[in-house]
CSV table of C-alpha atoms and ligand atoms in Angstrom, one decimal:
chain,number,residue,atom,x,y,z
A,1,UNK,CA,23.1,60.9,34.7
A,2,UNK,CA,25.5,62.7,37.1
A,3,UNK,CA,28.7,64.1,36.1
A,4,UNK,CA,30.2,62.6,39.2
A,5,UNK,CA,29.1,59.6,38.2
A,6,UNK,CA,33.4,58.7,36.9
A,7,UNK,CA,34.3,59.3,40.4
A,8,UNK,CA,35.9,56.0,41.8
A,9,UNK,CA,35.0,54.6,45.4
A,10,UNK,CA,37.6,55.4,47.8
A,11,UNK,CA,38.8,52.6,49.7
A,12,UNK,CA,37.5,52.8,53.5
A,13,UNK,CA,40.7,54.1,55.7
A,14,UNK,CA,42.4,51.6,57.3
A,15,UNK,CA,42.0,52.9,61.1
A,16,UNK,CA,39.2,55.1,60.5
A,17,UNK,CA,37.1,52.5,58.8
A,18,UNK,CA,37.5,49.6,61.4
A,19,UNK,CA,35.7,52.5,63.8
A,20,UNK,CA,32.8,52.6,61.1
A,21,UNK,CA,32.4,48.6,61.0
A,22,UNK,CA,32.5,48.3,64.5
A,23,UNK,CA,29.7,51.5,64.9
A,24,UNK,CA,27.6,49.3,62.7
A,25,UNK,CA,28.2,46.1,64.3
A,26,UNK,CA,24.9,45.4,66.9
A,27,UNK,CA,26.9,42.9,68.9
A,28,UNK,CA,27.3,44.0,72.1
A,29,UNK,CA,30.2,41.6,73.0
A,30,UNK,CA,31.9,43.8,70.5
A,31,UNK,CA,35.2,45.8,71.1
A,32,UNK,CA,36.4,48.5,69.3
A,33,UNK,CA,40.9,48.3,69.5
A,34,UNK,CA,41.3,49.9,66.1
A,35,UNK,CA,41.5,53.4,66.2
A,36,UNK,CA,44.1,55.0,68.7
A,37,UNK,CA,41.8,56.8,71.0
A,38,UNK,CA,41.8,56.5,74.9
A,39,UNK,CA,38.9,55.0,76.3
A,40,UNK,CA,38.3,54.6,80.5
A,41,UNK,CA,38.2,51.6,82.0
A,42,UNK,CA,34.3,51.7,81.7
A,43,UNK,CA,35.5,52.1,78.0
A,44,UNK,CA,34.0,55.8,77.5
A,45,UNK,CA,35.9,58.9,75.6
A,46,UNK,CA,37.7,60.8,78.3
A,47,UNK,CA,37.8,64.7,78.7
A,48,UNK,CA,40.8,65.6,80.7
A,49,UNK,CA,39.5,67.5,83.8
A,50,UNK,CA,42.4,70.0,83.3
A,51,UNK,CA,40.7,70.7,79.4
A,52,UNK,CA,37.5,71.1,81.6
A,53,UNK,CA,39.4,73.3,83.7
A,54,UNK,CA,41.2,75.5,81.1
A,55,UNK,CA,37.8,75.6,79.1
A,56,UNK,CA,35.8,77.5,82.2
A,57,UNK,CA,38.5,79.5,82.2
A,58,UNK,CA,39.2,80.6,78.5
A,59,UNK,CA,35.2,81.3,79.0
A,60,UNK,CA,34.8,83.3,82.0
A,61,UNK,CA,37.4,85.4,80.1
A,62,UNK,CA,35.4,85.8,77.1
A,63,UNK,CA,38.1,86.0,74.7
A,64,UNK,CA,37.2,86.6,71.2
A,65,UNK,CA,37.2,84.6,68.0
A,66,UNK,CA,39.0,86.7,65.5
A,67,UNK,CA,41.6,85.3,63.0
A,68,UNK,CA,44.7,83.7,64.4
A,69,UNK,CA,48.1,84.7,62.7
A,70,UNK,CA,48.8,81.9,59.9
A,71,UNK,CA,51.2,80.8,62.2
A,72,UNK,CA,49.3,80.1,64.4
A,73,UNK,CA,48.6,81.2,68.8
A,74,UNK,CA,52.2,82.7,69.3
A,75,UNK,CA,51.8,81.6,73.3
A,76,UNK,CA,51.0,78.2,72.2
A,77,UNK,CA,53.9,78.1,69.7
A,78,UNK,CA,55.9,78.7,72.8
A,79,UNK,CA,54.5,76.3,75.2
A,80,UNK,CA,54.7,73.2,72.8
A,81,UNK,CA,58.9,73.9,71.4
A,82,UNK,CA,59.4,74.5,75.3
A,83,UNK,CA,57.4,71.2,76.0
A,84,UNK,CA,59.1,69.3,73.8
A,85,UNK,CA,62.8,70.3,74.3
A,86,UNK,CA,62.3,71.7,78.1
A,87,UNK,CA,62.1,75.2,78.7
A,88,UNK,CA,66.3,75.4,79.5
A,89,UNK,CA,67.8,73.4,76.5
A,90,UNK,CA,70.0,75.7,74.7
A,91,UNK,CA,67.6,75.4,71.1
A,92,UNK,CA,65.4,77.3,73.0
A,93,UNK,CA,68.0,79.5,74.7
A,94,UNK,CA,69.7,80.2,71.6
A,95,UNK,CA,66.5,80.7,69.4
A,96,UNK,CA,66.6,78.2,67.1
A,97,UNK,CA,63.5,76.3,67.0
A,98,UNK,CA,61.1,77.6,64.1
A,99,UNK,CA,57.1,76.5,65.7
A,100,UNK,CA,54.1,77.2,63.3
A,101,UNK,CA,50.8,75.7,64.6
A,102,UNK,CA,49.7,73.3,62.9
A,103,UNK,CA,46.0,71.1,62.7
A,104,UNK,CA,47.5,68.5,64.5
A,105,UNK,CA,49.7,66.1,64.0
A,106,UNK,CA,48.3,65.0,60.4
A,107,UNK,CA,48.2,68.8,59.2
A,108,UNK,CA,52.1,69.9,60.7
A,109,UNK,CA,53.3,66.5,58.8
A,110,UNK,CA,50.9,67.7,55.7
A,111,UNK,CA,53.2,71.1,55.7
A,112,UNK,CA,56.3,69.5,56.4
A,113,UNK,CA,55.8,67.3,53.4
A,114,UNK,CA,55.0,70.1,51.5
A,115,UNK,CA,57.8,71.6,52.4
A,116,UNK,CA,59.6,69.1,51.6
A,117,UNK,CA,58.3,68.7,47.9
A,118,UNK,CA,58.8,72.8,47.2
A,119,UNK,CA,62.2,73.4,48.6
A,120,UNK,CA,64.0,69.6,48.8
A,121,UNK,CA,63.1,68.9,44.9
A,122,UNK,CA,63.9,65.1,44.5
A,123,UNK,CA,64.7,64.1,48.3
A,124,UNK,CA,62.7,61.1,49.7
A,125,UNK,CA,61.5,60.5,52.7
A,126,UNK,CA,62.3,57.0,54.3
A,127,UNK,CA,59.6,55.6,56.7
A,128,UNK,CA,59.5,52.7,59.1
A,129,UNK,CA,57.6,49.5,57.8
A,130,UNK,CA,55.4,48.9,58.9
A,131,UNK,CA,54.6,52.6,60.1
A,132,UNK,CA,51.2,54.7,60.7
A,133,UNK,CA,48.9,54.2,58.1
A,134,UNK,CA,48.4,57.6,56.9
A,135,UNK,CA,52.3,58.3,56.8
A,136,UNK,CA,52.5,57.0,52.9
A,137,UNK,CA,48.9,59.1,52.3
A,138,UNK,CA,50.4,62.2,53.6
A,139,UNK,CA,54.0,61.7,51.6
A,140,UNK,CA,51.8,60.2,48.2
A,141,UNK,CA,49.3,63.1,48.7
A,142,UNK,CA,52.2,65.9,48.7
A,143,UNK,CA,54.4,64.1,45.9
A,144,UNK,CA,57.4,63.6,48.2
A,145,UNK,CA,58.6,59.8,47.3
A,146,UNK,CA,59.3,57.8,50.0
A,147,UNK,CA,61.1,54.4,50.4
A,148,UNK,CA,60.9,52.2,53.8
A,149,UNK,CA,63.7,51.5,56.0
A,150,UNK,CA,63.4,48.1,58.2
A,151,UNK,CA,61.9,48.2,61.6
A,152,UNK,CA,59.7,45.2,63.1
A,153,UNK,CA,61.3,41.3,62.8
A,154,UNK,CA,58.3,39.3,62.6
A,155,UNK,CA,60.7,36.3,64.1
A,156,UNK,CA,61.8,38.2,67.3
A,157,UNK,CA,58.5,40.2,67.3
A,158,UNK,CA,61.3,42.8,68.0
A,159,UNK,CA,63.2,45.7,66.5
A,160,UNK,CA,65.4,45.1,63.4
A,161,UNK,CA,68.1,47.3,64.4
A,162,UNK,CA,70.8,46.3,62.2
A,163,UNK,CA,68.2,46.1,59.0
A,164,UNK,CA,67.3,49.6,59.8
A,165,UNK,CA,70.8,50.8,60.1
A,166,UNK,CA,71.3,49.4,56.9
A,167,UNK,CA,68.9,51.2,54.9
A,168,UNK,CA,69.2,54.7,56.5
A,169,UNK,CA,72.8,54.0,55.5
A,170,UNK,CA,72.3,53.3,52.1
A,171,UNK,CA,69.8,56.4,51.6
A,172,UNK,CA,71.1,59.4,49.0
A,173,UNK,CA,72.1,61.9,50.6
A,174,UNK,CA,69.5,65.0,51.8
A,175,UNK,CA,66.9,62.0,52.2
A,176,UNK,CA,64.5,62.6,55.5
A,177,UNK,CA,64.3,59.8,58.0
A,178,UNK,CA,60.8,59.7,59.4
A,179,UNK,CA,61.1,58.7,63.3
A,180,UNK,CA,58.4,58.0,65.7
A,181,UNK,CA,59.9,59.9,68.8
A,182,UNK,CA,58.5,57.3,71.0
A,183,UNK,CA,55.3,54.6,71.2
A,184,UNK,CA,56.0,53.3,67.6
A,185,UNK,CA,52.4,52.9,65.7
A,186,UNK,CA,51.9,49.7,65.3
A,187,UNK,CA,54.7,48.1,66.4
A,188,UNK,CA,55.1,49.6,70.1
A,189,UNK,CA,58.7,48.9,69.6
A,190,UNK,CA,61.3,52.0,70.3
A,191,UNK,CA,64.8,52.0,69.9
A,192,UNK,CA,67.1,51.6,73.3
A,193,UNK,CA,68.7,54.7,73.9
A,194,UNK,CA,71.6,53.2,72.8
A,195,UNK,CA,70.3,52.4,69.8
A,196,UNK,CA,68.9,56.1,69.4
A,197,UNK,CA,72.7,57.0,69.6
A,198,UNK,CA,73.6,54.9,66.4
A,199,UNK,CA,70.7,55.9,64.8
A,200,UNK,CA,71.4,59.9,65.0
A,201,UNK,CA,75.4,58.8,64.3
A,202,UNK,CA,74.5,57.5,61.0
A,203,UNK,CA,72.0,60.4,59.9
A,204,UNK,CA,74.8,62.7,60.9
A,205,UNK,CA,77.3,60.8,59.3
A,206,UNK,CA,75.4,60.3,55.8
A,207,UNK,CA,74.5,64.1,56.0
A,208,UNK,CA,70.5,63.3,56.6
A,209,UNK,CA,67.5,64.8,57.9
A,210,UNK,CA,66.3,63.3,61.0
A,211,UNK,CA,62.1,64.1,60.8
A,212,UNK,CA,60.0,63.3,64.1
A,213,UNK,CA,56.9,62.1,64.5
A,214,UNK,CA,55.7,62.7,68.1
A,215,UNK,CA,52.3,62.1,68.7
A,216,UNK,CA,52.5,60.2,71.9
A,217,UNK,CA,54.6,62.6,74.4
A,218,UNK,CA,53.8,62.4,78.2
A,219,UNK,CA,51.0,59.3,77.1
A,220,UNK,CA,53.8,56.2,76.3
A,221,UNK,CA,55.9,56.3,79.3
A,222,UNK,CA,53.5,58.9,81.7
A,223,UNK,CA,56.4,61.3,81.4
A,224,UNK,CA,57.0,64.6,79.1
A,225,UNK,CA,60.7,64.1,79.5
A,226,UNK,CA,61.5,60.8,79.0
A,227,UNK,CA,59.0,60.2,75.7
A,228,UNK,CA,61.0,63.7,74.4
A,229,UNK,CA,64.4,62.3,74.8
A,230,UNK,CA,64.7,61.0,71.6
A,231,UNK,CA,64.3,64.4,69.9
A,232,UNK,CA,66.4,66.2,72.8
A,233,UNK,CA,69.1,63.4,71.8
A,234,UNK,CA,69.6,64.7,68.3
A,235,UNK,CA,68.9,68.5,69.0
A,236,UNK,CA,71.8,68.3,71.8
A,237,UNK,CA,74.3,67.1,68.7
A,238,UNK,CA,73.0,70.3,67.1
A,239,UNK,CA,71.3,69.1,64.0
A,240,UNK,CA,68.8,70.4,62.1
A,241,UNK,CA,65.7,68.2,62.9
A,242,UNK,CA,62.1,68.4,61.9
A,243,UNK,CA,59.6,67.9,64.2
A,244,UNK,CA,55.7,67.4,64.1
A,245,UNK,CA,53.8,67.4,67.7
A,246,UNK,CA,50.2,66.3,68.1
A,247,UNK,CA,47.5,66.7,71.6
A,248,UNK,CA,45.1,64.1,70.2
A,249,UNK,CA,46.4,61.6,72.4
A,250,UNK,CA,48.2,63.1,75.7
A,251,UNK,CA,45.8,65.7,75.9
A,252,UNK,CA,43.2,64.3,75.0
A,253,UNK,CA,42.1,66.8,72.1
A,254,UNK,CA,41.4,64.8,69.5
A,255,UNK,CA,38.8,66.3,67.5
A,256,UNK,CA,40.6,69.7,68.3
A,257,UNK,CA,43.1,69.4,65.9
A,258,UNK,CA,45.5,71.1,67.5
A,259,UNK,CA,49.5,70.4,66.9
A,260,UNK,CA,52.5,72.0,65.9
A,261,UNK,CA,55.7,71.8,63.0
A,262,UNK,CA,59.1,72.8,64.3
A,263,UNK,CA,62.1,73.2,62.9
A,264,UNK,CA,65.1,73.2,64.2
A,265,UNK,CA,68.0,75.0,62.6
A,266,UNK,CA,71.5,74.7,63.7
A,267,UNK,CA,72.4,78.7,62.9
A,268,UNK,CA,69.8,81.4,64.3
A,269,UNK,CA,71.9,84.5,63.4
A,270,UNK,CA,69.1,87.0,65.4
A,271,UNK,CA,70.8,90.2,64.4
A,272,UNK,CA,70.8,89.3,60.4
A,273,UNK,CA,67.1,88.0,60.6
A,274,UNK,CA,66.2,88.6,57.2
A,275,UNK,CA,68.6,86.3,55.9
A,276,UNK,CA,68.4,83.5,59.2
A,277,UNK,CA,67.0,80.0,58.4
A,278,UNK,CA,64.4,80.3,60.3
A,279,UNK,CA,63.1,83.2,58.9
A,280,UNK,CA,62.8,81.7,55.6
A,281,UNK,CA,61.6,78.3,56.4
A,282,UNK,CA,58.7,80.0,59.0
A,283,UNK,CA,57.6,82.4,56.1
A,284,UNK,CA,57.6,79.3,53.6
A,285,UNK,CA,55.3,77.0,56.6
A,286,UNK,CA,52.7,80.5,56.2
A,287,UNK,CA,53.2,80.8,52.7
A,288,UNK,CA,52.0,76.9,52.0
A,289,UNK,CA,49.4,77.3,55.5
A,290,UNK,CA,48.0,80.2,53.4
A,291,UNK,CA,46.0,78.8,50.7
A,292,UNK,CA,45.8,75.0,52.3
A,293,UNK,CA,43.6,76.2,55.3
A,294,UNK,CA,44.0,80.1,56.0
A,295,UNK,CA,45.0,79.9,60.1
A,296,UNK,CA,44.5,77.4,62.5
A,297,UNK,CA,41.7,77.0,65.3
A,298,UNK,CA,42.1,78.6,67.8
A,299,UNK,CA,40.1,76.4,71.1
A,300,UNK,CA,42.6,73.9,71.2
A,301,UNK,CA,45.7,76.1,70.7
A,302,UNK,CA,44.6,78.3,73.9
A,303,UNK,CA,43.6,74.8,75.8
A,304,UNK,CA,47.5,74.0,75.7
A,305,UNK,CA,48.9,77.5,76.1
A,306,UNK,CA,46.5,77.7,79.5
A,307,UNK,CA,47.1,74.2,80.6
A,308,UNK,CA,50.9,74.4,80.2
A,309,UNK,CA,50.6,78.0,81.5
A,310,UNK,CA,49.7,77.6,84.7
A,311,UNK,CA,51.2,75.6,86.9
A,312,UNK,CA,48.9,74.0,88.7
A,313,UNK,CA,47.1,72.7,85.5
A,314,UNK,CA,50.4,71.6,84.2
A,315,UNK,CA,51.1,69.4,87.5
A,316,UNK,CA,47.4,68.1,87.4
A,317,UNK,CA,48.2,67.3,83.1
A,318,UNK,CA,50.9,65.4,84.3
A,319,UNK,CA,48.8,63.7,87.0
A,320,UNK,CA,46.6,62.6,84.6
A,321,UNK,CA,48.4,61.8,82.2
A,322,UNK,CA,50.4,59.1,84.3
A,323,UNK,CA,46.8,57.9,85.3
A,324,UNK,CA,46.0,57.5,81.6
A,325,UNK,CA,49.3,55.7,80.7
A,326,UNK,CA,48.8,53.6,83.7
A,327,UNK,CA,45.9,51.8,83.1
A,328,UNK,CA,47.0,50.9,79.9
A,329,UNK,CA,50.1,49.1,81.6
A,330,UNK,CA,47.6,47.3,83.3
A,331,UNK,CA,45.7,46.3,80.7
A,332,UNK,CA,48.8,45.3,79.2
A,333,UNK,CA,49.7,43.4,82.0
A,334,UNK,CA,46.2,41.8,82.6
A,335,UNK,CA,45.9,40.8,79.1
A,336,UNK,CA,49.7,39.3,78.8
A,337,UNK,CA,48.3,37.1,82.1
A,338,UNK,CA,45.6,36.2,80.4
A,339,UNK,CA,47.1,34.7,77.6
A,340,UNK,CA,50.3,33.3,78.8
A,341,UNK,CA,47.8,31.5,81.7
A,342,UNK,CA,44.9,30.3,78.8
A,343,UNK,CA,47.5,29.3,75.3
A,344,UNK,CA,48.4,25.6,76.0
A,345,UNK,CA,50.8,25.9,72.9
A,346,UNK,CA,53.5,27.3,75.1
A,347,UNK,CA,53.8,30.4,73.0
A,348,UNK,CA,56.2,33.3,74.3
A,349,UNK,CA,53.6,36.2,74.7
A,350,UNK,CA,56.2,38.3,76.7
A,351,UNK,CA,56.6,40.4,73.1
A,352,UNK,CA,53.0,42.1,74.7
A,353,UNK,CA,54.5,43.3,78.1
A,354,UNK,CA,58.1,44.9,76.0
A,355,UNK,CA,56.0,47.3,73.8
A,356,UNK,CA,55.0,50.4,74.7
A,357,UNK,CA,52.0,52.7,74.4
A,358,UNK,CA,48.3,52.6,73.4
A,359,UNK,CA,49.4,50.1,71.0
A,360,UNK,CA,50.4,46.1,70.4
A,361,UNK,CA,51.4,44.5,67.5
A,362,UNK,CA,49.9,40.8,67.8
A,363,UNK,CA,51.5,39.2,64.9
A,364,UNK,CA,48.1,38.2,63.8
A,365,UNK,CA,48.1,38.5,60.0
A,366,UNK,CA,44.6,39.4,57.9
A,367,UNK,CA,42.7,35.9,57.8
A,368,UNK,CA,43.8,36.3,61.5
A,369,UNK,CA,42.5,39.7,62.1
A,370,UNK,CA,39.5,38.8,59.9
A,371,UNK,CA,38.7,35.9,62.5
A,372,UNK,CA,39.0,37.9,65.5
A,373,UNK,CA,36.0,40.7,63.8
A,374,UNK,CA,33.9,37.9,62.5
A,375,UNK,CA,33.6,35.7,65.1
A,376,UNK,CA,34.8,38.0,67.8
A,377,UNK,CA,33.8,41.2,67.3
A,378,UNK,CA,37.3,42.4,68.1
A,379,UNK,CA,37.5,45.5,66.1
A,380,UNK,CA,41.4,46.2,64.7
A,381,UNK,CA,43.9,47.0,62.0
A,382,UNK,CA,44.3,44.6,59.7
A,383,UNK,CA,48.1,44.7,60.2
A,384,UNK,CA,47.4,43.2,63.4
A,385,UNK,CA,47.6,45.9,65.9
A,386,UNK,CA,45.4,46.9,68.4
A,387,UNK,CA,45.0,49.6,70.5
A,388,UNK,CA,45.2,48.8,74.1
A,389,UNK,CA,43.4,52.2,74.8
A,390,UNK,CA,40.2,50.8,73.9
A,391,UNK,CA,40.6,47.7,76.0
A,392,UNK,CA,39.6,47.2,80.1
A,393,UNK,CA,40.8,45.0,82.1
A,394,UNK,CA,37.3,43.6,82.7
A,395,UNK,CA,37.5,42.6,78.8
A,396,UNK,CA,41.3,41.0,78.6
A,397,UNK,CA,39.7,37.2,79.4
A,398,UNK,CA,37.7,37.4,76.8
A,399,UNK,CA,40.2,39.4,74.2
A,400,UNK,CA,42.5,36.4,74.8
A,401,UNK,CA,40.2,33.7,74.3
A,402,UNK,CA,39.6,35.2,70.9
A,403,UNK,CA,43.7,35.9,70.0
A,404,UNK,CA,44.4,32.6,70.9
A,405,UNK,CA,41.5,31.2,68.8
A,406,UNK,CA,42.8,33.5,66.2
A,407,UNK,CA,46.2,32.4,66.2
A,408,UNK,CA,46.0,28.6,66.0
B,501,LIG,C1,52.3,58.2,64.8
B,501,LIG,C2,51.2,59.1,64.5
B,501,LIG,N1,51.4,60.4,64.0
B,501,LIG,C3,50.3,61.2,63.8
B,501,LIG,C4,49.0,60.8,64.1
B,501,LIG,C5,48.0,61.8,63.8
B,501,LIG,O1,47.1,62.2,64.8
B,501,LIG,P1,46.5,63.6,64.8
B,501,LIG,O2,45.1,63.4,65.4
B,501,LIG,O3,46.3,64.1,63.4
B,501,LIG,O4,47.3,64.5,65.6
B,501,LIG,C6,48.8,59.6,64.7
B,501,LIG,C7,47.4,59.1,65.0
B,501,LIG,N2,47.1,57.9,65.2
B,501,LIG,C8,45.9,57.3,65.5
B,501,LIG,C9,44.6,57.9,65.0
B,501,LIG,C10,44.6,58.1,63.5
B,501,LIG,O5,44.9,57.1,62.7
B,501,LIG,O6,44.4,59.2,63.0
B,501,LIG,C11,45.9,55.8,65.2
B,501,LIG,O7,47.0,55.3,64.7
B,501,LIG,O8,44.9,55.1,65.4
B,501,LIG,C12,49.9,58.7,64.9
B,501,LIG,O9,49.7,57.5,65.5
């Protein structure tokens, strides 16, 4: 007998293991909308032509492979703080954005927690329900406790605003707020700006630490800016504000693992380095990077830093990213059409056409989201999202034939 014979089965992920049903699945009516990856409207992966670009490039150089820094490529860590603030707000000015590379948006979350659980002994980290579903792996994983604030109203298929106001409000002092900066997973609900105003006036207010999640910038809206302005929001009040980037999605570099952690800090005394916040917080980020993985990769770190580099490239990024977050509005579209033209109930699908991103939160509950696999092959969460990126328009008929079956 084996000694790992005491080892329990791990549950199958709940994205990662829809992907593994639907690879075993010989139907070939069968869609795959669970895991957020972009897929063309012929429903292939899809390789930026600027990564192309960037890639002959990095080659015909024929850089080397030695170690990175723990921290990480030092001209990506520029590029991505400068791409998400904008190379002329004063945090970047003034020197007080602390970037250490991190693998992806997963792993600069997986060092924040840790963080978090060395130097924050006690503080919890409040996250949105529902929220990604590796947020409470990552938090349980690193021993930080975490407690949920409100976020989606199953009757208004909307925002919660006042339930979440609530609950940040009555969070201890020190807590964290976990934010998605924009494209909420699953819900595809954001905040107005408005509402992004009353949400940083109570963190300020009850002394808390606002903590971003922003794996979807440039891909929600098509624009770098406006998906960032959540995070520039609370880094114009000058507040400390932890943030963790990811290029899976806008950039396409999923398997590449390539993201960042940064830390704002509201004090960047340059002369007295030594002693400056940022200092210490960077050299605790290496000091837990150290024995976790080492350093980062360095392909996808030097992908960004040439992309955003050079201009051209960072006009055709744009170019394409617009392109990618466009057909997803008009899948969005096509498939709100669909339904709202096929459901005889006289159901109010308009909740479809308000979120935003690769994502939509049905409503559909399990037994729901059961059907839709069983006798649909539709391939999703079982919290009822689905991911718009693997959807083409050629397949929205058919998608709302089986969500209406689904739902009645
Ligand atoms: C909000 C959010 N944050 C972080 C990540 C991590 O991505 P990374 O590749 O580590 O940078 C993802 C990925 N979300 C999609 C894929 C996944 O679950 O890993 C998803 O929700 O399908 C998110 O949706």
């Amino acid at each position: 007998t084996s000694r790992f014979e005491g080892v329990p089965m791990a549950p199958a992920d709940p994205i990662l293991g829809v992907s593994e049903a639907f690879k075993a699945d010989t139907n070939d009516l069968k869609l795959n909308l669970g895991v957020g990856a972009y897929r063309t409207e012929e429903l292939h992966p899809y390789v930026l032509e600027v990564v192309k670009k960037a890639e002959n490039l990095m080659l015909e150089r024929g850089e080397n492979k030695e170690y990175l820094p723990i921290e990480g490529l030092a001209a990506f860590n520029k590029a991505t703080a400068e791409l998400l603030f904008g190379a002329d707000n004063p945090v970047i000015k003034e020197q007080r954005v602390a970037t250490v590379q991190g693998l992806s948006g997963t792993g600069s979350l997986r060092l924040a927690a840790a963080l978090i659980e060395r130097y924050f002994p006690g503080a919890k980290v409040l996250i949105s329900a529902p929220t990604w579903g590796n947020h409470k792996n990552i938090f349980n994983d690193a021993r930080v406790p975490w407690s949920e604030y409100r976020y989606y109203d199953p009757k208004t298929v909307g925002l919660d605003f006042e339930g979440m106001i609530a609950d940040i409000e009555a969070a201890p002092e020190g807590s964290f707020v976990l934010l998605h900066g924009c494209a909420h997973n699953p819900t595809g609900i954001d905040p107005t700006p408005e509402q992004w105003e009353k949400i940083a006036d109570v963190i300020q207010e009850k002394n808390l630490i606002p903590f971003f999640d922003v794996a979807y910038q440039g891909f929600a809206s098509g624009s770098l800016d406006a998906d960032a302005s959540s995070v520039r929001l609370f880094a114009a009040r000058g507040m400390e504000v932890l943030i963790a980037q990811s290029y899976s999605k806008n950039l396409g570099l999923y398997s590449e693992r390539i993201g960042a952690m940064n830390v704002v800090c509201s004090s960047a005394d340059a002369a007295a380095r030594q002693s400056d916040p940022l200092t210490l917080v960077k050299s605790q980020l290496k000091r837990i990077a150290r024995p976790m993985y080492s350093n980062p990769p360095i392909h996808g770190a030097r992908i960004v830093a040439n992309v955003v580099g050079d201009p051209t490239l960072f006009n055709e990024w744009k170019a394409e990213m617009e392109m990618m977050a466009g057909r997803i509005k008009n899948v969005r579209q096509k498939l709100y059409d669909s339904l709202s033209s096929k459901d005889k109930s006289g159901k109010d699908w308009s909740f479809v056409l308000k979120q935003i991103g690769m994502f939509s939160f049905t409503g559909l509950n399990k037994a729901q989201s059961d059907n839709m696999t069983d006798k649909w092959h539709v391939y999703m969460t079982k919290d009822g999202r689905i991911s718009l990126a693997g959807l083409s328009l050629a397949k929205c008929e058919y998608l709302a034939d089986a969500i209406i079956d689904s739902y009645h």
